PDB file of C-alpha atoms in Angstrom:
ATOM      1  CA  MET A  10       0.000   0.000   0.000  1.00 65.00           C
ATOM      2  CA  ASN A  11       1.042   3.584  -0.616  1.00 74.00           C
ATOM      3  CA  THR A  12       1.415   6.226   2.058  1.00 79.00           C
ATOM      4  CA  GLY A  13       1.329   9.979   1.916  1.00 91.00           C
ATOM      5  CA  ARG A  14      -1.022  12.925   2.265  1.00 94.00           C
ATOM      6  CA  ILE A  15      -2.481  14.369  -0.943  1.00 97.00           C
ATOM      7  CA  LEU A  16      -4.196  17.734  -1.174  1.00 97.00           C
ATOM      8  CA  LEU A  17      -6.732  17.915  -4.006  1.00 97.00           C
ATOM      9  CA  ILE A  18      -7.712  21.441  -5.084  1.00 97.00           C
ATOM     10  CA  GLU A  19     -10.631  20.916  -7.463  1.00 96.00           C
ATOM     11  CA  ASP A  20     -14.034  22.601  -7.732  1.00 95.00           C
ATOM     12  CA  ASP A  21     -15.830  19.693  -9.448  1.00 94.00           C
ATOM     13  CA  PRO A  22     -17.393  17.540  -6.680  1.00 95.00           C
ATOM     14  CA  GLY A  23     -17.694  14.550  -9.021  1.00 94.00           C
ATOM     15  CA  ILE A  24     -13.963  14.514  -9.771  1.00 94.00           C
ATOM     16  CA  ARG A  25     -13.149  15.072  -6.089  1.00 94.00           C
ATOM     17  CA  LYS A  26     -15.238  12.052  -5.103  1.00 95.00           C
ATOM     18  CA  PHE A  27     -13.782   9.891  -7.883  1.00 94.00           C
ATOM     19  CA  LEU A  28     -10.194  10.726  -6.954  1.00 94.00           C
ATOM     20  CA  ARG A  29     -10.805  10.458  -3.217  1.00 94.00           C
ATOM     21  CA  VAL A  30     -12.167   6.935  -3.588  1.00 95.00           C
ATOM     22  CA  ALA A  31      -9.400   5.871  -5.981  1.00 94.00           C
ATOM     23  CA  LEU A  32      -6.519   7.358  -3.996  1.00 94.00           C
ATOM     24  CA  GLU A  33      -7.770   6.309  -0.572  1.00 94.00           C
ATOM     25  CA  ALA A  34      -8.141   2.765  -1.921  1.00 94.00           C
ATOM     26  CA  GLN A  35      -4.398   2.919  -2.656  1.00 93.00           C
ATOM     27  CA  GLY A  36      -3.607   3.941   0.921  1.00 94.00           C
ATOM     28  CA  PHE A  37      -3.260   7.704   0.511  1.00 95.00           C
ATOM     29  CA  THR A  38      -4.735  10.209   2.976  1.00 95.00           C
ATOM     30  CA  MET A  39      -6.827  12.849   1.196  1.00 96.00           C
ATOM     31  CA  GLU A  40      -7.413  16.540   1.893  1.00 95.00           C
ATOM     32  CA  GLU A  41      -9.815  18.490  -0.333  1.00 96.00           C
ATOM     33  CA  GLU A  42     -10.517  22.119  -1.186  1.00 97.00           C
ATOM     34  CA  ALA A  43     -12.773  23.612  -3.875  1.00 96.00           C
ATOM     35  CA  SER A  44     -11.135  27.027  -4.372  1.00 96.00           C
ATOM     36  CA  GLY A  45      -7.694  28.498  -4.880  1.00 95.00           C
ATOM     37  CA  LYS A  46      -7.591  30.588  -1.720  1.00 94.00           C
ATOM     38  CA  SER A  47      -8.755  27.783   0.556  1.00 95.00           C
ATOM     39  CA  GLY A  48      -6.379  25.408  -1.216  1.00 95.00           C
ATOM     40  CA  ILE A  49      -3.404  27.672  -0.544  1.00 94.00           C
ATOM     41  CA  ALA A  50      -4.372  27.916   3.111  1.00 92.00           C
ATOM     42  CA  ARG A  51      -4.791  24.140   3.412  1.00 93.00           C
ATOM     43  CA  ALA A  52      -1.433  23.568   1.718  1.00 92.00           C
ATOM     44  CA  ALA A  53       0.163  25.662   4.452  1.00 88.00           C
ATOM     45  CA  THR A  54      -1.546  23.911   7.361  1.00 88.00           C
ATOM     46  CA  ALA A  55      -1.922  20.291   6.197  1.00 89.00           C
ATOM     47  CA  GLN A  56       1.682  19.924   4.956  1.00 88.00           C
ATOM     48  CA  PRO A  57       0.721  17.577   2.099  1.00 94.00           C
ATOM     49  CA  ASP A  58       3.232  15.343   0.333  1.00 94.00           C
ATOM     50  CA  LEU A  59       1.616  16.153  -3.012  1.00 96.00           C
ATOM     51  CA  VAL A  60      -0.829  18.738  -4.377  1.00 97.00           C
ATOM     52  CA  VAL A  61      -3.202  17.819  -7.219  1.00 97.00           C
ATOM     53  CA  LEU A  62      -4.448  21.085  -8.691  1.00 97.00           C
ATOM     54  CA  ASP A  63      -7.111  22.054 -11.226  1.00 96.00           C
ATOM     55  CA  LEU A  64      -6.247  25.168 -13.249  1.00 94.00           C
ATOM     56  CA  GLY A  65      -9.850  26.336 -13.743  1.00 93.00           C
ATOM     57  CA  LEU A  66     -10.821  27.271 -10.199  1.00 95.00           C
ATOM     58  CA  PRO A  67     -13.778  29.592  -9.458  1.00 95.00           C
ATOM     59  CA  ASP A  68     -11.835  32.299  -7.606  1.00 95.00           C
ATOM     60  CA  MET A  69      -8.374  32.359  -9.214  1.00 94.00           C
ATOM     61  CA  ASP A  70      -6.340  30.748 -11.960  1.00 93.00           C
ATOM     62  CA  GLY A  71      -4.432  27.634 -10.959  1.00 94.00           C
ATOM     63  CA  LYS A  72      -1.138  29.131 -12.136  1.00 94.00           C
ATOM     64  CA  ALA A  73      -1.547  31.838  -9.503  1.00 94.00           C
ATOM     65  CA  VAL A  74      -2.070  29.102  -6.910  1.00 95.00           C
ATOM     66  CA  ILE A  75       1.189  27.467  -8.015  1.00 95.00           C
ATOM     67  CA  ALA A  76       3.033  30.766  -7.687  1.00 91.00           C
ATOM     68  CA  ARG A  77       1.681  31.370  -4.174  1.00 90.00           C
ATOM     69  CA  ILE A  78       2.597  27.872  -2.962  1.00 92.00           C
ATOM     70  CA  ARG A  79       6.054  28.137  -4.521  1.00 89.00           C
ATOM     71  CA  GLU A  80       6.772  31.226  -2.404  1.00 86.00           C
ATOM     72  CA  TRP A  81       7.301  28.938   0.590  1.00 84.00           C
ATOM     73  CA  SER A  82       7.092  25.286  -0.467  1.00 88.00           C
ATOM     74  CA  GLN A  83       8.620  22.855  -2.974  1.00 86.00           C
ATOM     75  CA  VAL A  84       5.845  20.270  -2.513  1.00 92.00           C
ATOM     76  CA  PRO A  85       5.264  18.388  -5.803  1.00 94.00           C
ATOM     77  CA  ILE A  86       2.316  19.815  -7.756  1.00 96.00           C
ATOM     78  CA  LEU A  87       0.418  17.729 -10.309  1.00 96.00           C
ATOM     79  CA  ILE A  88      -1.874  19.705 -12.609  1.00 96.00           C
ATOM     80  CA  LEU A  89      -5.223  18.185 -13.580  1.00 92.00           C
ATOM     81  CA  SER A  90      -6.938  20.253 -16.265  1.00 92.00           C
ATOM     82  CA  VAL A  91      -9.120  20.246 -19.377  1.00 91.00           C
ATOM     83  CA  ARG A  92      -6.730  22.787 -20.914  1.00 88.00           C
ATOM     84  CA  GLN A  93      -4.793  20.891 -23.580  1.00 85.00           C
ATOM     85  CA  SER A  94      -2.806  23.593 -25.342  1.00 90.00           C
ATOM     86  CA  GLU A  95       0.974  23.466 -25.303  1.00 88.00           C
ATOM     87  CA  ASP A  96       1.101  27.063 -24.061  1.00 90.00           C
ATOM     88  CA  GLU A  97      -1.017  26.206 -21.007  1.00 91.00           C
ATOM     89  CA  LYS A  98       1.099  23.164 -20.170  1.00 92.00           C
ATOM     90  CA  VAL A  99       4.367  25.048 -20.529  1.00 91.00           C
ATOM     91  CA  ALA A 100       3.070  28.030 -18.518  1.00 91.00           C
ATOM     92  CA  ALA A 101       1.967  25.781 -15.646  1.00 93.00           C
ATOM     93  CA  LEU A 102       5.250  23.843 -15.619  1.00 92.00           C
ATOM     94  CA  ASP A 103       7.310  27.033 -15.822  1.00 89.00           C
ATOM     95  CA  ALA A 104       5.264  28.438 -12.926  1.00 90.00           C
ATOM     96  CA  GLY A 105       6.481  25.554 -10.783  1.00 91.00           C
ATOM     97  CA  ALA A 106       4.207  22.567 -11.440  1.00 94.00           C
ATOM     98  CA  ASN A 107       5.940  19.193 -11.671  1.00 93.00           C
ATOM     99  CA  ASP A 108       3.600  17.330 -14.013  1.00 94.00           C
ATOM    100  CA  TYR A 109       0.432  17.786 -16.040  1.00 94.00           C
ATOM    101  CA  VAL A 110      -2.497  15.436 -16.726  1.00 92.00           C
ATOM    102  CA  VAL A 111      -5.266  16.376 -19.169  1.00 91.00           C
ATOM    103  CA  LYS A 112      -8.907  15.607 -18.384  1.00 90.00           C
ATOM    104  CA  PRO A 113     -10.444  13.164 -19.074  1.00 88.00           C
ATOM    105  CA  PHE A 114      -7.767  10.876 -17.701  1.00 88.00           C
ATOM    106  CA  GLY A 115      -7.251   7.207 -16.918  1.00 90.00           C
ATOM    107  CA  ILE A 116      -6.892   6.398 -13.229  1.00 92.00           C
ATOM    108  CA  ALA A 117      -3.978   4.014 -13.894  1.00 91.00           C
ATOM    109  CA  GLU A 118      -1.973   6.817 -15.534  1.00 89.00           C
ATOM    110  CA  MET A 119      -2.975   9.217 -12.765  1.00 91.00           C
ATOM    111  CA  LEU A 120      -1.782   6.819 -10.050  1.00 92.00           C
ATOM    112  CA  ALA A 121       1.492   6.224 -11.899  1.00 90.00           C
ATOM    113  CA  ARG A 122       2.142   9.978 -12.074  1.00 91.00           C
ATOM    114  CA  VAL A 123       1.322  10.370  -8.371  1.00 93.00           C
ATOM    115  CA  ARG A 124       3.690   7.568  -7.359  1.00 91.00           C
ATOM    116  CA  ALA A 125       6.480   8.919  -9.567  1.00 88.00           C
ATOM    117  CA  LEU A 126       6.234  12.413  -8.066  1.00 91.00           C
ATOM    118  CA  LEU A 127       6.188  11.065  -4.523  1.00 91.00           C
ATOM    119  CA  ARG A 128       9.249   8.903  -5.207  1.00 84.00           C
ATOM    120  CA  SER A 129      11.137  11.897  -6.611  1.00 78.00           C
ATOM    121  CA  ALA A 130      10.108  14.063  -3.664  1.00 76.00           C
ATOM    122  CA  SER A 131      11.367  11.476  -1.189  1.00 71.00           C
ATOM    123  CA  GLY A 132      14.881  12.415  -2.294  1.00 56.00           C
ATOM    124  CA  GLY A 133      15.765   9.109  -3.897  1.00 48.00           C
ATOM    125  CA  ALA A 134      17.169  10.139  -7.258  1.00 43.00           C
ATOM    126  CA  ALA A 135      18.379  13.554  -6.120  1.00 42.00           C
ATOM    127  CA  ALA A 136      20.432  12.083  -3.276  1.00 46.00           C
ATOM    128  CA  GLU A 137      21.980   9.302  -5.338  1.00 57.00           C
ATOM    129  CA  THR A 138      25.437   9.345  -6.873  1.00 73.00           C
ATOM    130  CA  GLU A 139      24.320   6.490  -9.119  1.00 83.00           C
ATOM    131  CA  ILE A 140      21.002   6.145 -10.950  1.00 86.00           C
ATOM    132  CA  LEU A 141      19.825   2.728 -12.086  1.00 88.00           C
ATOM    133  CA  ARG A 142      16.935   2.393 -14.528  1.00 87.00           C
ATOM    134  CA  GLY A 143      16.591  -1.149 -15.821  1.00 87.00           C
ATOM    135  CA  ASP A 144      19.888  -2.040 -17.513  1.00 93.00           C
ATOM    136  CA  LEU A 145      20.975   1.615 -17.666  1.00 95.00           C
ATOM    137  CA  ARG A 146      23.468   2.827 -15.050  1.00 94.00           C
ATOM    138  CA  ILE A 147      24.354   6.520 -14.689  1.00 93.00           C
ATOM    139  CA  ASP A 148      27.277   7.300 -12.380  1.00 90.00           C
ATOM    140  CA  LEU A 149      26.818  10.967 -11.502  1.00 82.00           C
ATOM    141  CA  ALA A 150      30.104  11.275  -9.609  1.00 76.00           C
ATOM    142  CA  ARG A 151      32.296   9.752 -12.327  1.00 82.00           C
ATOM    143  CA  HIS A 152      30.259  11.005 -15.275  1.00 87.00           C
ATOM    144  CA  GLU A 153      29.992   7.477 -16.640  1.00 92.00           C
ATOM    145  CA  VAL A 154      27.091   5.680 -18.316  1.00 96.00           C
ATOM    146  CA  ALA A 155      26.708   1.965 -18.963  1.00 96.00           C
ATOM    147  CA  LEU A 156      23.976   0.063 -20.779  1.00 96.00           C
ATOM    148  CA  ALA A 157      23.673  -3.676 -20.112  1.00 94.00           C
ATOM    149  CA  GLY A 158      27.165  -3.527 -18.620  1.00 94.00           C
ATOM    150  CA  GLU A 159      28.713  -1.888 -21.684  1.00 95.00           C
ATOM    151  CA  PRO A 160      30.078   1.678 -21.432  1.00 96.00           C
ATOM    152  CA  VAL A 161      28.235   4.368 -23.388  1.00 97.00           C
ATOM    153  CA  LYS A 162      30.429   7.225 -24.568  1.00 96.00           C
ATOM    154  CA  LEU A 163      28.693  10.572 -24.139  1.00 95.00           C
ATOM    155  CA  THR A 164      29.909  14.121 -24.571  1.00 94.00           C
ATOM    156  CA  ARG A 165      29.779  16.360 -21.506  1.00 90.00           C
ATOM    157  CA  LYS A 166      26.572  18.057 -22.700  1.00 92.00           C
ATOM    158  CA  GLU A 167      24.956  14.732 -23.575  1.00 94.00           C
ATOM    159  CA  PHE A 168      25.772  13.430 -20.099  1.00 94.00           C
ATOM    160  CA  ASP A 169      24.474  16.595 -18.403  1.00 92.00           C
ATOM    161  CA  LEU A 170      21.237  16.362 -20.389  1.00 95.00           C
ATOM    162  CA  LEU A 171      20.737  12.674 -19.533  1.00 95.00           C
ATOM    163  CA  ALA A 172      21.573  13.241 -15.856  1.00 91.00           C
ATOM    164  CA  LEU A 173      19.114  16.143 -15.595  1.00 91.00           C
ATOM    165  CA  LEU A 174      16.323  14.052 -17.089  1.00 93.00           C
ATOM    166  CA  ALA A 175      17.173  10.995 -14.954  1.00 90.00           C
ATOM    167  CA  ARG A 176      17.293  13.002 -11.712  1.00 86.00           C
ATOM    168  CA  ASN A 177      13.750  14.126 -12.508  1.00 86.00           C
ATOM    169  CA  ALA A 178      12.498  10.676 -13.525  1.00 87.00           C
ATOM    170  CA  GLY A 179       8.738  10.585 -13.915  1.00 87.00           C
ATOM    171  CA  ARG A 180       8.458  14.362 -14.249  1.00 88.00           C
ATOM    172  CA  ILE A 181       8.113  16.535 -17.331  1.00 91.00           C
ATOM    173  CA  VAL A 182      11.153  18.777 -17.780  1.00 92.00           C
ATOM    174  CA  THR A 183      10.298  21.612 -20.148  1.00 93.00           C
ATOM    175  CA  HIS A 184      12.370  22.564 -23.182  1.00 93.00           C
ATOM    176  CA  ARG A 185      13.210  25.866 -21.523  1.00 90.00           C
ATOM    177  CA  GLN A 186      14.378  24.187 -18.313  1.00 89.00           C
ATOM    178  CA  LEU A 187      16.598  21.734 -20.176  1.00 92.00           C
ATOM    179  CA  LEU A 188      18.158  24.383 -22.385  1.00 92.00           C
ATOM    180  CA  ALA A 189      18.719  26.844 -19.539  1.00 88.00           C
ATOM    181  CA  ASP A 190      20.189  24.269 -17.134  1.00 88.00           C
ATOM    182  CA  VAL A 191      22.454  22.496 -19.627  1.00 89.00           C
ATOM    183  CA  TRP A 192      23.450  25.302 -22.003  1.00 89.00           C
ATOM    184  CA  GLY A 193      22.606  28.468 -20.059  1.00 85.00           C
ATOM    185  CA  PRO A 194      19.834  31.113 -20.146  1.00 80.00           C
ATOM    186  CA  ALA A 195      21.029  32.511 -23.487  1.00 83.00           C
ATOM    187  CA  HIS A 196      19.971  29.249 -25.163  1.00 84.00           C
ATOM    188  CA  GLU A 197      16.448  28.961 -23.692  1.00 81.00           C
ATOM    189  CA  HIS A 198      14.830  29.129 -27.129  1.00 84.00           C
ATOM    190  CA  ASP A 199      17.250  26.942 -29.126  1.00 87.00           C
ATOM    191  CA  LEU A 200      14.745  24.126 -29.484  1.00 91.00           C
ATOM    192  CA  GLN A 201      16.317  22.585 -32.576  1.00 90.00           C
ATOM    193  CA  TYR A 202      19.616  22.362 -30.708  1.00 87.00           C
ATOM    194  CA  LEU A 203      17.899  20.374 -27.952  1.00 94.00           C
ATOM    195  CA  ARG A 204      16.224  18.038 -30.448  1.00 94.00           C
ATOM    196  CA  VAL A 205      19.583  17.221 -32.005  1.00 95.00           C
ATOM    197  CA  PHE A 206      21.078  16.280 -28.634  1.00 96.00           C
ATOM    198  CA  ILE A 207      18.029  14.242 -27.636  1.00 96.00           C
ATOM    199  CA  GLY A 208      18.351  12.406 -30.947  1.00 96.00           C
ATOM    200  CA  ARG A 209      22.010  11.658 -30.244  1.00 96.00           C
ATOM    201  CA  LEU A 210      21.197  10.395 -26.759  1.00 96.00           C
ATOM    202  CA  ARG A 211      18.472   8.127 -28.056  1.00 96.00           C
ATOM    203  CA  ALA A 212      20.785   6.717 -30.718  1.00 96.00           C
ATOM    204  CA  LYS A 213      23.529   5.954 -28.204  1.00 96.00           C
ATOM    205  CA  LEU A 214      21.060   4.379 -25.756  1.00 96.00           C
ATOM    206  CA  GLY A 215      19.236   2.407 -28.450  1.00 95.00           C
ATOM    207  CA  ASP A 216      16.047   4.202 -27.425  1.00 95.00           C
ATOM    208  CA  ASP A 217      13.361   4.032 -30.118  1.00 93.00           C
ATOM    209  CA  PRO A 218      11.296   7.259 -29.998  1.00 91.00           C
ATOM    210  CA  ALA A 219       8.269   5.316 -31.286  1.00 92.00           C
ATOM    211  CA  SER A 220       8.507   2.925 -28.325  1.00 93.00           C
ATOM    212  CA  PRO A 221      10.819   4.593 -25.788  1.00 94.00           C
ATOM    213  CA  ARG A 222      12.419   2.807 -22.851  1.00 94.00           C
ATOM    214  CA  PHE A 223      14.058   5.888 -21.349  1.00 96.00           C
ATOM    215  CA  ILE A 224      13.171   9.260 -22.900  1.00 96.00           C
ATOM    216  CA  LEU A 225       9.551  10.148 -23.661  1.00 95.00           C
ATOM    217  CA  ASN A 226       8.690  13.172 -25.770  1.00 95.00           C
ATOM    218  CA  GLU A 227       5.910  15.400 -24.391  1.00 92.00           C
ATOM    219  CA  PRO A 228       5.029  17.211 -27.667  1.00 92.00           C
ATOM    220  CA  GLY A 229       5.423  20.944 -27.516  1.00 91.00           C
ATOM    221  CA  VAL A 230       6.309  20.869 -23.817  1.00 94.00           C
ATOM    222  CA  GLY A 231       9.478  18.936 -23.021  1.00 94.00           C
ATOM    223  CA  TYR A 232      10.738  15.465 -22.185  1.00 96.00           C
ATOM    224  CA  ARG A 233      10.165  12.915 -19.447  1.00 94.00           C
ATOM    225  CA  PHE A 234      12.621  10.231 -18.303  1.00 94.00           C
ATOM    226  CA  LEU A 235      10.517   7.117 -17.792  1.00 91.00           C
ATOM    227  CA  ASP A 236      10.486   5.944 -14.194  1.00 78.00           C
TER     228      ASP A 236
END
């Protein structure tokens, strides 16, 4: 069974009930609020392990809720919204959200995203000097990568890109975040540059973009390292 306290900020009572039943059945403790202001207040007092947030709240936009929570907390935030546009997804992730699920959604996918965010928040990957994902081993201290026991030769930028994605396994990392962190703020909009390096990484890891084992493309938004 899972453990952890989840705060759901959602104004639709039907979705609240559906998620409460599904998540409590998995062992999670649920807190609920129907507005942005009350959700912010509950986030401060309940100390949740994860916030699930709707963007279309009756009193304020969800991105404003993210910004307020990020003033004092790094709690993982999972967006749940009918808004499907790339601009909305990128804006929410850049505001500080960790992942984004579009309504309607499958509960299996939703639970997988919740578990991935909670694992990342527990400090596992961030505290490791070595990341293991299946037969892929990433040695962060030695800057070495091995696949099925065989060394994979990466350039420094390729390694930095892979390590950044792997440390955030299960989360979407936006194009802007990847470019700024690996190449610097001056390259935040060099999307084609990023695509070239992702292509090189996939080739060296034998990762088929049509059926990825490691790096999943989130069209128009960024990339996710599969957890």
